[in-house]
Short mmCIF file of C-alpha atoms in Angstrom, two decimals:
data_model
loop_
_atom_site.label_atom_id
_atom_site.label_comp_id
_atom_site.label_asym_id
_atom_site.label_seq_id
_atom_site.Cartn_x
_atom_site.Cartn_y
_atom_site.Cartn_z
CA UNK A 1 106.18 160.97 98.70
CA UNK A 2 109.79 162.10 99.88
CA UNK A 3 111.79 160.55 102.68
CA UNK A 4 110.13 158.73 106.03
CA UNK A 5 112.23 158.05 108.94
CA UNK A 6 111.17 154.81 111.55
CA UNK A 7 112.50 153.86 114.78
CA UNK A 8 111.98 150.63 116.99
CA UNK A 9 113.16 150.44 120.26
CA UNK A 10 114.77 147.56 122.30
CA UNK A 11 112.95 144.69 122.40
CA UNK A 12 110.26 145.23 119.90
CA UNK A 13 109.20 142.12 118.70
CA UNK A 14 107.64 142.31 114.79
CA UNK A 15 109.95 144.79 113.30
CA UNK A 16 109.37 144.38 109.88
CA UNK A 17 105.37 145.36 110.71
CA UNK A 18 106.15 147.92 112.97
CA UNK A 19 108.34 149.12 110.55
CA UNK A 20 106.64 149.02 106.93
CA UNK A 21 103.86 150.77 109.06
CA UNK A 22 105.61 153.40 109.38
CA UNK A 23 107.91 153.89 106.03
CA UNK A 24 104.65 152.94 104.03
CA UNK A 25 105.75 151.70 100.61
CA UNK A 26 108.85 152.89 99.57
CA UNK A 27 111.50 152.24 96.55
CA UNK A 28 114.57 152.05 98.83
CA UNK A 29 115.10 151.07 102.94
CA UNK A 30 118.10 151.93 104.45
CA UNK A 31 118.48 150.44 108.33
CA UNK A 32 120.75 150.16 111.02
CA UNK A 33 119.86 147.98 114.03
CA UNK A 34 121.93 147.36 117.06
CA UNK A 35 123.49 144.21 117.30
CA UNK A 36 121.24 143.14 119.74
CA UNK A 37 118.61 142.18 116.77
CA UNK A 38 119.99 139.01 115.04
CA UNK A 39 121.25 140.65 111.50
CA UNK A 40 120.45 137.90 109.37
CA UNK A 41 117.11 136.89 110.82
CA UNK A 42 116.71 140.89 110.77
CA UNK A 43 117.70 141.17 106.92
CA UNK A 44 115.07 138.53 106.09
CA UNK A 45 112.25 140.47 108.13
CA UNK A 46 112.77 143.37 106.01
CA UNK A 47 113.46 142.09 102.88
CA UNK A 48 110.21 140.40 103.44
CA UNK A 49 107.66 143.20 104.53
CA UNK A 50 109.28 145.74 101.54
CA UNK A 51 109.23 143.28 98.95
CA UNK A 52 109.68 145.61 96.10
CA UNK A 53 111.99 147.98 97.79
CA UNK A 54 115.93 147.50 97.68
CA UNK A 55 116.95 147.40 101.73
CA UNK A 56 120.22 147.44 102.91
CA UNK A 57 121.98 147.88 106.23
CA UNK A 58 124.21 147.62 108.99
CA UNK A 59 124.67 146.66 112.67
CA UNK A 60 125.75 149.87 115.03
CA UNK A 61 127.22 151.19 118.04
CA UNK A 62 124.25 153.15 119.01
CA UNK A 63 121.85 154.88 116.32
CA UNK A 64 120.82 158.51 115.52
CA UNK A 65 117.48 159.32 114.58
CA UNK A 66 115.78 162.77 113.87
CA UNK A 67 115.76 164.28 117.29
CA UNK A 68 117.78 161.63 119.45
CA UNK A 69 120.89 159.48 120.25
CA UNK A 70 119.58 155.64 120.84
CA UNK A 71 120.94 152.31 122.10
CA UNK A 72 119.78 149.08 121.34
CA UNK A 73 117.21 150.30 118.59
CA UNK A 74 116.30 150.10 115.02
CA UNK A 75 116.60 153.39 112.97
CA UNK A 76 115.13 153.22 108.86
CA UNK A 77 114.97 155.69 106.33
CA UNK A 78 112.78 154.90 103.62
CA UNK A 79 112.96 156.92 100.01
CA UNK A 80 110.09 157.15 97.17
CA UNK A 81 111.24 157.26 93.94
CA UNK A 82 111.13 160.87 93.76
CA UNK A 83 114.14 161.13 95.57
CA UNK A 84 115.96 158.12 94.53
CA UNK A 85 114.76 157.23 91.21
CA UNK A 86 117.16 154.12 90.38
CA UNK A 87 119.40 152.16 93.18
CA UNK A 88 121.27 149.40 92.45
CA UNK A 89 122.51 147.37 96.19
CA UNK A 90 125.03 145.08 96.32
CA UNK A 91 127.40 143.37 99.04
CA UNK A 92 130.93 142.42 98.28
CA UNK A 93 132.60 139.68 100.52
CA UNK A 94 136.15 138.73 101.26
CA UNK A 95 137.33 142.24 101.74
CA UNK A 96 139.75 141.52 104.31
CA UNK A 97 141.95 139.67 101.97
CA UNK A 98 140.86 141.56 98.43
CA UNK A 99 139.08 144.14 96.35
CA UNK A 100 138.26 142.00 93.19
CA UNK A 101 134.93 142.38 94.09
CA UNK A 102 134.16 145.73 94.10
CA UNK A 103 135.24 145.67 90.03
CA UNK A 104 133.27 142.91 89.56
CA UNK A 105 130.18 144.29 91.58
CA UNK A 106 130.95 147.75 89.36
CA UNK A 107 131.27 146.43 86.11
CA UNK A 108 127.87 143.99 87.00
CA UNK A 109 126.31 147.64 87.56
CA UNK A 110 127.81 148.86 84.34
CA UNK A 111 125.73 146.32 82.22
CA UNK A 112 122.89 146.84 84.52
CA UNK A 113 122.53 150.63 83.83
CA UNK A 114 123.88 150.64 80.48
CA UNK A 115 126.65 153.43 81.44
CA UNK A 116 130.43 152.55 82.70
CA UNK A 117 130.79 153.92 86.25
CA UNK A 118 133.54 156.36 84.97
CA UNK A 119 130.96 157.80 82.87
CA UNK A 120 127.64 158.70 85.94
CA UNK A 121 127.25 161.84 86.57
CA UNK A 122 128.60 162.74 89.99
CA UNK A 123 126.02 165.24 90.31
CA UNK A 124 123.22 163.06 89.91
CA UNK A 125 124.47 159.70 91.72
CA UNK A 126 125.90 159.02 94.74
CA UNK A 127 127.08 155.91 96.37
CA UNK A 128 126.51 154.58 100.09
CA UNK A 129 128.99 152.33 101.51
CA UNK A 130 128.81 150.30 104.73
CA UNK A 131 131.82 148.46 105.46
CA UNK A 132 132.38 145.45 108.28
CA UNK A 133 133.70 147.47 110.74
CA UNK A 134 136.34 145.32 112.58
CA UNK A 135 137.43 143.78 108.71
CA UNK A 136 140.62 146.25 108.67
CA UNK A 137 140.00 147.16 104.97
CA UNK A 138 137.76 150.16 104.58
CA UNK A 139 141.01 151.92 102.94
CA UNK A 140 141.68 149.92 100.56
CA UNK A 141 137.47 149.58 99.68
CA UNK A 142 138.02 153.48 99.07
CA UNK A 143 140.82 153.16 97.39
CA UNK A 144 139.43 151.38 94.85
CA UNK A 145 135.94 152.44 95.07
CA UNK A 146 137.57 155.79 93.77
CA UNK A 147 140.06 154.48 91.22
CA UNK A 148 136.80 152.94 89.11
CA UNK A 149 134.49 155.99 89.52
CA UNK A 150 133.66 159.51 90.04
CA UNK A 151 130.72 159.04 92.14
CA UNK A 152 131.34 159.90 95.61
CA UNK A 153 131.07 157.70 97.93
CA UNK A 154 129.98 158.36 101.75
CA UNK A 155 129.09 156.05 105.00
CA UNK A 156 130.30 154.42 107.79
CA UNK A 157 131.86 151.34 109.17
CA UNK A 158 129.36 149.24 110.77
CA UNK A 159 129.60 148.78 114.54
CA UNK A 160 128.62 146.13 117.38
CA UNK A 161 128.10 147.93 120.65
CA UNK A 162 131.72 148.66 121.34
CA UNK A 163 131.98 144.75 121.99
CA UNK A 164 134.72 144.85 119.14
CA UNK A 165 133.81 140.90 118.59
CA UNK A 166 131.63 140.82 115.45
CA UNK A 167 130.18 143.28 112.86
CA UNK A 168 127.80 142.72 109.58
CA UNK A 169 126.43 144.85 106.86
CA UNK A 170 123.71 143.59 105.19
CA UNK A 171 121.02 144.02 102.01
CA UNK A 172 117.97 142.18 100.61
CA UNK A 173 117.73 139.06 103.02
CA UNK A 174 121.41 138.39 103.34
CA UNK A 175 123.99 139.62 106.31
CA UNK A 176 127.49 139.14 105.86
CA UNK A 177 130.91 139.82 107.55
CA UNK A 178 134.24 140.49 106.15
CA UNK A 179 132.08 142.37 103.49
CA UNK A 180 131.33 145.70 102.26
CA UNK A 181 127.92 146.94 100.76
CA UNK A 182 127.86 148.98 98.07
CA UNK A 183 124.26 151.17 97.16
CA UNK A 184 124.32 153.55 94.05
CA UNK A 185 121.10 156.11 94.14
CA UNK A 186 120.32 158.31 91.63
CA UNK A 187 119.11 161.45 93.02
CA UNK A 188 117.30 163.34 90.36
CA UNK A 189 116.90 166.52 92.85
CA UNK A 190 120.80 166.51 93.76
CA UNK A 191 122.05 165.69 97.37
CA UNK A 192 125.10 167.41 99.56
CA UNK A 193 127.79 165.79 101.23
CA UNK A 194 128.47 167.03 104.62
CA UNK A 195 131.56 166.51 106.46
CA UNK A 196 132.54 167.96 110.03
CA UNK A 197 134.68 166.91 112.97
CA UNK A 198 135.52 168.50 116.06
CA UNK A 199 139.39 170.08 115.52
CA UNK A 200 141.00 172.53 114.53
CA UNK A 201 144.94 171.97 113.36
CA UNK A 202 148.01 173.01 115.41
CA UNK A 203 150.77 174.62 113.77
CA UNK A 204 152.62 171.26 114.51
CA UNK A 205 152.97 168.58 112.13
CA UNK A 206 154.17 164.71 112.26
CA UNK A 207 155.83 163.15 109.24
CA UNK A 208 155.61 159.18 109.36
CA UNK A 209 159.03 157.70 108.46
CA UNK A 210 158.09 154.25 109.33
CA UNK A 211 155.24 152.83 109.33
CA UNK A 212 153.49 149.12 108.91
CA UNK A 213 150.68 149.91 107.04
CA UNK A 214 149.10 146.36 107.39
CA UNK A 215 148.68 147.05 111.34
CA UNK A 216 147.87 150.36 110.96
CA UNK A 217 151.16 151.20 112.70
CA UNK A 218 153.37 154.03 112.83
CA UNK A 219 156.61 152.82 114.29
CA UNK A 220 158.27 156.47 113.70
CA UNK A 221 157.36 160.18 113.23
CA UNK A 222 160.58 162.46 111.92
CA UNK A 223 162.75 159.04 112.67
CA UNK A 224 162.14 159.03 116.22
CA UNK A 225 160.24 155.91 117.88
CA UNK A 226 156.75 157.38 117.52
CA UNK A 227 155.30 157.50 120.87
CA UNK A 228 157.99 159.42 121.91
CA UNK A 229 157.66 162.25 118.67
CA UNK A 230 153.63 162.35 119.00
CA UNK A 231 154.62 162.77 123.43
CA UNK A 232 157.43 165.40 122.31
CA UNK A 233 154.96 167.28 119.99
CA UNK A 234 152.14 167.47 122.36
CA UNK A 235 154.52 168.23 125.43
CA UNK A 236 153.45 165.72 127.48
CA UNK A 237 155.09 162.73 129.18
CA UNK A 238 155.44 159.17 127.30
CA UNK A 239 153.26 157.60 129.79
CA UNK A 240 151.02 160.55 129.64
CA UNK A 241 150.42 160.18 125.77
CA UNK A 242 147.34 157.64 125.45
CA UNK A 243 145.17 159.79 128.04
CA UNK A 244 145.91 162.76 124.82
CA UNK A 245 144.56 160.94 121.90
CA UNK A 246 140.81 161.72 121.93
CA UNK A 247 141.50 165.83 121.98
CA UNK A 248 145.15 165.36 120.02
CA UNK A 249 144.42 162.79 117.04
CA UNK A 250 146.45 163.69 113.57
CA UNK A 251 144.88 165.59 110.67
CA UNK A 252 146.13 165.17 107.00
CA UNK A 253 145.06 168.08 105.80
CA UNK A 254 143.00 168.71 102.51
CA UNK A 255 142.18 172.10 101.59
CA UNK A 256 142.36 173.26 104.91
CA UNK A 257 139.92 170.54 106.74
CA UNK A 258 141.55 167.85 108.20
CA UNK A 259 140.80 164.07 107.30
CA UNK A 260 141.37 163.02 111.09
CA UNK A 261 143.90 159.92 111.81
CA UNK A 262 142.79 158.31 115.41
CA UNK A 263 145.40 156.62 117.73
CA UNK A 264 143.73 153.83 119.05
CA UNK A 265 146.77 152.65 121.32
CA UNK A 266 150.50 152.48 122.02
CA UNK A 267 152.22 149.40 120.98
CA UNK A 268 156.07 149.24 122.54
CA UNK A 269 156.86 152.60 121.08
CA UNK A 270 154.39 152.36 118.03
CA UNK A 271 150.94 154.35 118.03
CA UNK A 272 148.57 152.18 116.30
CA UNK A 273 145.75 154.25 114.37
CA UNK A 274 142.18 153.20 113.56
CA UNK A 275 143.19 154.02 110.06
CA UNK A 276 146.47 153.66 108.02
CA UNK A 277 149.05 156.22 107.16
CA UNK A 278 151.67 156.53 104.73
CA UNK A 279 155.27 157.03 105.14
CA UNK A 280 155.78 160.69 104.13
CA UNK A 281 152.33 162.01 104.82
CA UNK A 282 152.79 165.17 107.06
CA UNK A 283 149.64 165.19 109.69
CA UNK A 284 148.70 168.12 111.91
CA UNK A 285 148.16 167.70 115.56
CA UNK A 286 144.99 168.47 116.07
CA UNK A 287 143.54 170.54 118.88
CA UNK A 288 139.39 168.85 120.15
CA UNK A 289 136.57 171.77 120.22
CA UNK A 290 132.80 171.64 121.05
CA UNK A 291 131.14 168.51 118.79
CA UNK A 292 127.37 170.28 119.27
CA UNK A 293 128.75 173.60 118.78
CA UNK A 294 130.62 172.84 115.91
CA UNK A 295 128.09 170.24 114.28
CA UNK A 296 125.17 172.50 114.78
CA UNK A 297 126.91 175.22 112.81
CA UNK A 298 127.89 172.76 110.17
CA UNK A 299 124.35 171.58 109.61
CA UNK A 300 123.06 174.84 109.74
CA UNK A 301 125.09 176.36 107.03
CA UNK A 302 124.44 173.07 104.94
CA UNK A 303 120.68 173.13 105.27
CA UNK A 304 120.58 176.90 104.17
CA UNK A 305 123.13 176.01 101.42
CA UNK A 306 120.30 173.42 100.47
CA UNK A 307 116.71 174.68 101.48
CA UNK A 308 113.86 171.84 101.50
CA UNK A 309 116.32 168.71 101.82
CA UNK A 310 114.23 165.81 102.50
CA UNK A 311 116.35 163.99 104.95
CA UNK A 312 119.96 163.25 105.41
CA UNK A 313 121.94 159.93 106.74
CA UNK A 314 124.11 160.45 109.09
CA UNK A 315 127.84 158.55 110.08
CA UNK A 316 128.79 159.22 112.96
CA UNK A 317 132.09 158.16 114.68
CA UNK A 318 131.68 156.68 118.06
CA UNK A 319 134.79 158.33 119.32
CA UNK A 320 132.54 161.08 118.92
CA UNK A 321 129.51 159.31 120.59
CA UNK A 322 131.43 158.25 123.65
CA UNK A 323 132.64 162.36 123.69
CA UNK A 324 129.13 163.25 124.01
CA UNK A 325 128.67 160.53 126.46
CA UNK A 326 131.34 161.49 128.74
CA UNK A 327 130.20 165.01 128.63
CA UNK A 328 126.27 164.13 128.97
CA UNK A 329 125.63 165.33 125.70
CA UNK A 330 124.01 162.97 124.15
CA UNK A 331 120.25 164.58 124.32
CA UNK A 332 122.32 167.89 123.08
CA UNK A 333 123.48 166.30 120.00
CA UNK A 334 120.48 164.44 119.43
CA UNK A 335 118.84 167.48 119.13
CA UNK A 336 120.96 169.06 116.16
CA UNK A 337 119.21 166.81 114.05
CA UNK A 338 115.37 167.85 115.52
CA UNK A 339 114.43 169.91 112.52
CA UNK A 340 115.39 167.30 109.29
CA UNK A 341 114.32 163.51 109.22
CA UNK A 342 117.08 161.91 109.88
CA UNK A 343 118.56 158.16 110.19
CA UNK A 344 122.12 157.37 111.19
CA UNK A 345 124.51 155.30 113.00
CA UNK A 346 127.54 155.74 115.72
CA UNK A 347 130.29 153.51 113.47
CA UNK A 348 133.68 152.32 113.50
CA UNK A 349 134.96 154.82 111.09
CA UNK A 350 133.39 156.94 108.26
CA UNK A 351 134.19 156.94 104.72
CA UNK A 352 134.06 160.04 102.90
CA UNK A 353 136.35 159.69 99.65
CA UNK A 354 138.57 157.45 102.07
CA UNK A 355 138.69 156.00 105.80
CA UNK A 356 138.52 158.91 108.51
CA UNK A 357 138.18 158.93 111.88
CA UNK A 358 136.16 160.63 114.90
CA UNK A 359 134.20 162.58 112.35
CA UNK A 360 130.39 162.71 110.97
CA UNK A 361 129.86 162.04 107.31
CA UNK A 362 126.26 163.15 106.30
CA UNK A 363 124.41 162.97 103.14
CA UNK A 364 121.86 165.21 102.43
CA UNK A 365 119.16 164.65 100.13
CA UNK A 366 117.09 167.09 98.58
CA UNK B 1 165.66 166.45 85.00
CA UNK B 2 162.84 168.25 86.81
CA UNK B 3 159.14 168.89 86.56
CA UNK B 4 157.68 165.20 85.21
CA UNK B 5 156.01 164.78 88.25
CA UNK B 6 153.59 168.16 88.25
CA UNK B 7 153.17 167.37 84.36
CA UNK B 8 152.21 163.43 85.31
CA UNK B 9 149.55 164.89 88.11
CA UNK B 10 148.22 167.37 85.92
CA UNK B 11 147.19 164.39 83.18
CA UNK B 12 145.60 162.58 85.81
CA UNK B 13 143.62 165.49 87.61
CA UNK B 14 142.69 166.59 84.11
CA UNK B 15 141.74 163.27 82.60
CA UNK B 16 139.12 162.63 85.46
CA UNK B 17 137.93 165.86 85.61
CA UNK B 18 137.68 166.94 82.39
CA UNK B 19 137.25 170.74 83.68
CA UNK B 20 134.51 169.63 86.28
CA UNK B 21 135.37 171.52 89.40
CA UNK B 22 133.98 168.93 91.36
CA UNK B 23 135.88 166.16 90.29
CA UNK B 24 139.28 168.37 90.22
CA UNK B 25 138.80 168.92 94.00
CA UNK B 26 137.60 165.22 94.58
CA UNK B 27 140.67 163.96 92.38
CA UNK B 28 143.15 166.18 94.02
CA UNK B 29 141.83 164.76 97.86
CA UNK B 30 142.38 161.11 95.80
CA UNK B 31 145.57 161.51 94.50
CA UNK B 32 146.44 163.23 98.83
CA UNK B 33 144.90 160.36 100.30
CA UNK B 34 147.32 157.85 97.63
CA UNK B 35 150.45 160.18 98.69
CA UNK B 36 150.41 162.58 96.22
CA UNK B 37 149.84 166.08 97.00
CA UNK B 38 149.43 167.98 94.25
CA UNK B 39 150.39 171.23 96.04
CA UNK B 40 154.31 169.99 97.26
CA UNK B 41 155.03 169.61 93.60
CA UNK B 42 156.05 172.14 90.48
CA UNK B 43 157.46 172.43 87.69
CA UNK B 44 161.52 172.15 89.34
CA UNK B 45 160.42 169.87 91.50
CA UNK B 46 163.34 166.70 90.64
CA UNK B 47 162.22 163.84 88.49
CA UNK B 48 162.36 161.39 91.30
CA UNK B 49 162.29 157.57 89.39
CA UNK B 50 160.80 156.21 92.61
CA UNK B 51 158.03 158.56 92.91
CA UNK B 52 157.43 159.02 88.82
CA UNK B 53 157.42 154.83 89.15
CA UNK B 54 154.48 154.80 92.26
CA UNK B 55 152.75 157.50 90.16
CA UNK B 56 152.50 155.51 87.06
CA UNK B 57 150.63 153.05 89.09
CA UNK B 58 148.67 155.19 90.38
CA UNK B 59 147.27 156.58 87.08
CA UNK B 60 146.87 153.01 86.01
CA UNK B 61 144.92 152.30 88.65
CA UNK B 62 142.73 154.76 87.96
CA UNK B 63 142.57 153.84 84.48
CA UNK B 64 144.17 157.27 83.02
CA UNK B 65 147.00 156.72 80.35
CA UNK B 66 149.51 158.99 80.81
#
C-alpha cells in the first residue's frame, strides 16, 4: 500500500516487466522516460503491463529519482488507492494553436465525477499537468486551466535531452505532441505543493513597455530597447548581458517569492524569455544562490510541515540541472531527495498556478 | 471617478474564494499572473475604462459575474 518508486536504466530492454515488478499493482503510474525510449511504443508497454491502472507521462531532459540525478533512464511512481483514491487522465491536443480542449476535457470530467470543476475541493484534489515542452503554450494551458477551476495545478514541461527538436507527453497507450496532459487525483490524506528556486530579489525592478507576447519577447523595459535596460540594471556591458542571465533572470513577485522569468537569448535589442511577460508587469532582478543549499532547506521545512508523506513528484527546471552540472553537483542534489521516494523530471519549464522558469515544483503526497 | 477597479477585484477574489484562505491567496497569484495586482490598487485608485474593460474579461473568463 502507499507510493512505490521504479527506475530503469539506459538500455533496458522489457520495461514494462521490469517495471510492473517493481510498482506491483497499483491504481495510478506516473513515468518519465528519456527520449531515448520511443514514447509511443513506450506508452503502449505500460499501458499494457498495468492494465487497470491509469498511466501517464512524459519524455525528459534527464530524470530524478529518490536518491539520484539520471540520464537516459526511466523513472515511475506508482500510487495505491489509498493515496489516490479517484484519477481521471486525459491528453488535450492542438495546444499550440488553442485551449478549447482543456474545457472540453473539464467539462467531460464534470459528467464523469458528477461535480463541476469549480465546485472540487482544492484540498482534496489536485491536478498534474505535463505540457509539450517546445509547443510555446504552457501559459495560456494555465491560464485557462485556472479560469475553470480551483484545483491547483502543478508539473512540468516535458523535455527531449536538450536536443530542442521534439517533445511528447503521453497517457494510457497514446503519445502525443503539441498536447498537454491533464491528471486529476483525489488525495483523501491531503498533499503539499512545494515551490523553491534559487534567488533572492534585488531592490531593482524592470517594467516591460513593449513586449510581443507571441515570441515571448520583450522589445523594451522603462521604454528603452531592452537589452540595453536589463545591461543598464545589472551594470554590465551590452555584449556582456547573455553571459548574466542564468544568476540575473527576472522575478514577478508574489507575496514575496518570485515566479522567475528566464532570458533565453538576445534578439537585435530584444531579450527573448522562456516564458511571456506582460506590458506593465514590474519584475525584480534577481540575484542566483546555492540550488542544494536552498532546496535542501525547502524540503526540509516541507517534510516537517507534513510528517509521513508518502512520496513527492518532482519538476525540475533544467536551467537548474545544467547549474548543478556545471558545478558537479549533480550527486549533491540527487541526494536531497535520499530520505522520501521520489520520481521527477529535469523539464522545459514548470507550472505551478502558471509557466515559471529555473525553479522546482514538487508535490507532496501524504 | 475612482475606486471601481479595487471594488471589481474584490468580487472576483471573493466569488472564488468564498472566504477560503487558500483560494484568496491562489486567486490573488491568478489575477498577478493576468496583470492584475491586487495590491497597486485602492479605493482612489482612477477608474481607468481600459483597465475596468480588460478586467471585465477577466472575470468572465473566470466565470464570476460582476
Amino acid at each position: 500500500m502507499g507510493i512505490k518508486v521504479a527506475q530503469v536504466a539506459d538500455g533496458t530492454v522489457d520495461v514494462g516487466a521490469k517495471l510492473a515488478a517493481q510498482l506491483g499493482d497499483p491504481a495510478v503510474v506516473v513515468y518519465f522516460a528519456s527520449p531515448k525510449h520511443d514514447p509511443e511504443s513506450l506508452a503502449a508497454e505500460i499501458a499494457r503491463f498495468f492494465p487497470a491502472a491509469a498511466t501517464f507521462g512524459c519524455t525528459t531532459a534527464g530524470e530524478l529519482v529518490s536518491g539520484a540525478m539520471t540520464k537516459g533512464a526511466i523513472v515511475a511512481m506508482g500510487f495505491d488507492k489509498d493515496v489516490v483514491s479517484r484519477a481521471v487522465v486525459s491528453i488535450v491536443d492542438g495546444i499550440r494553436n488553442s485551449t478549447d480542449g482543456i474545457d472540453r476535457t473539464f467539462s467531460e470530467w464534470a459528467r464523469r465525477l458528477g461535480q463541476p470543476m469549480l465546485e472540487l475541493d482544492p484540498e482534496r484534489w489536485v491536478g498534474l499537468v505535463l505540457v509539450d515542452g517546445l509547443s510555446g503554450a504552457e501559459e495560456r494551458v494555465m491560464e485557462r486551466i485556472g479560469d475553470l477551476t480551483n484545483v491547483v495545478f502543478i508539473g512540468g514541461s516535458a523535455g527531449d535531452d536538450v536536443a530542442f527538436k521534439q517533445t511528447f507527453v503521453a497517457a494510457g497507450s497514446r503519445a502525443a505532441s503539441n498536447a498537454a496532459v491533464l491528471a486529476l487525483l483525489e488525495c483523501p490524506n491531503g498533499f503539499d505543493v512545494l515551490k523553491t528556486q534559487s534567488f533572492h530579489a534585488t531592490r531593482q525592478f524592470l517594467v516591460p513597455s513593449k513586449v510581443d507576447k507571441a515570441a515571448r519577447e520583450i522589445i523594451e523595459f522603462n521604454g528603452k530597447p531592452a537589452a540595453i535596460a536589463y545591461s543598464e540594471a545589472l551594470g554590465v556591458k551590452p555584449d556582456e548581458l547573455a553571459d548574466q542571465f542564468m544568476a540575473h533572470p527576472l522575478g514577478l513577485m508574489v507575496g514575496g517569492e518570485p515566479f522567475v522569468r528566464s532570458p533565453q537569448q538576445i534578439v537585435g535589442q530584444s531579450v527573448r524569455f522562456y516564458c511571456g511577460v506582460d506590458e506593465g508587469m514590474k519584475l525584480a532582478v534577481l540575484d542566483s544562490t546555492d540550488i542544494v543549499e536552498d532546496t535542501t532547506a525547502a524540503l526540509k521545512k516541507a517534510l516537517d510541515r507534513n510528517p509521513g508523506t508518502k512520496g513527492l513528484l518532482s519538476f525540475n527546471c533544467i536551467l537548474r540541472t545544467l547549474e548543478l552540472e556545471a558545478k558537479g553537483q549533480t550527486d549533491a542534489y540527487g541526494k536531497v531527495f535520499a530520505s522520501v521516494p521520489t520520481a521527477g523530471f529535469s523539464t522545459y519549464g514548470e507550472e505551478y498556478i502558471g509557466h515559471i522558469n529555473q525553479t522546482a515544483t514538487m508535490l507532496l503526497f501524504r | 471617478m475612482a475606486g471601481q477597479i479595487k471594488v471589481m477585484i474584490d468580487q472576483i477574489i471573493e466569488n472564488r474564494s468564498k472566504g477560503n484562505a487558500l483560494l484568496v491567496s491562489t486567486t490573488q497569484t491568478k489575477l498577478i499572473l493576468k496583470g492584475f495586482d491586487p495590491a497597486k490598487y485602492d479605493a482612489s485608485s482612477p477608474d481607468d475604462p481600459a483597465v475596468i474593460a480588460r478586467l471585465r474579461q477577466v472575470a468572465a473568463d473566470l466565470n464570476v459575474t460582476l
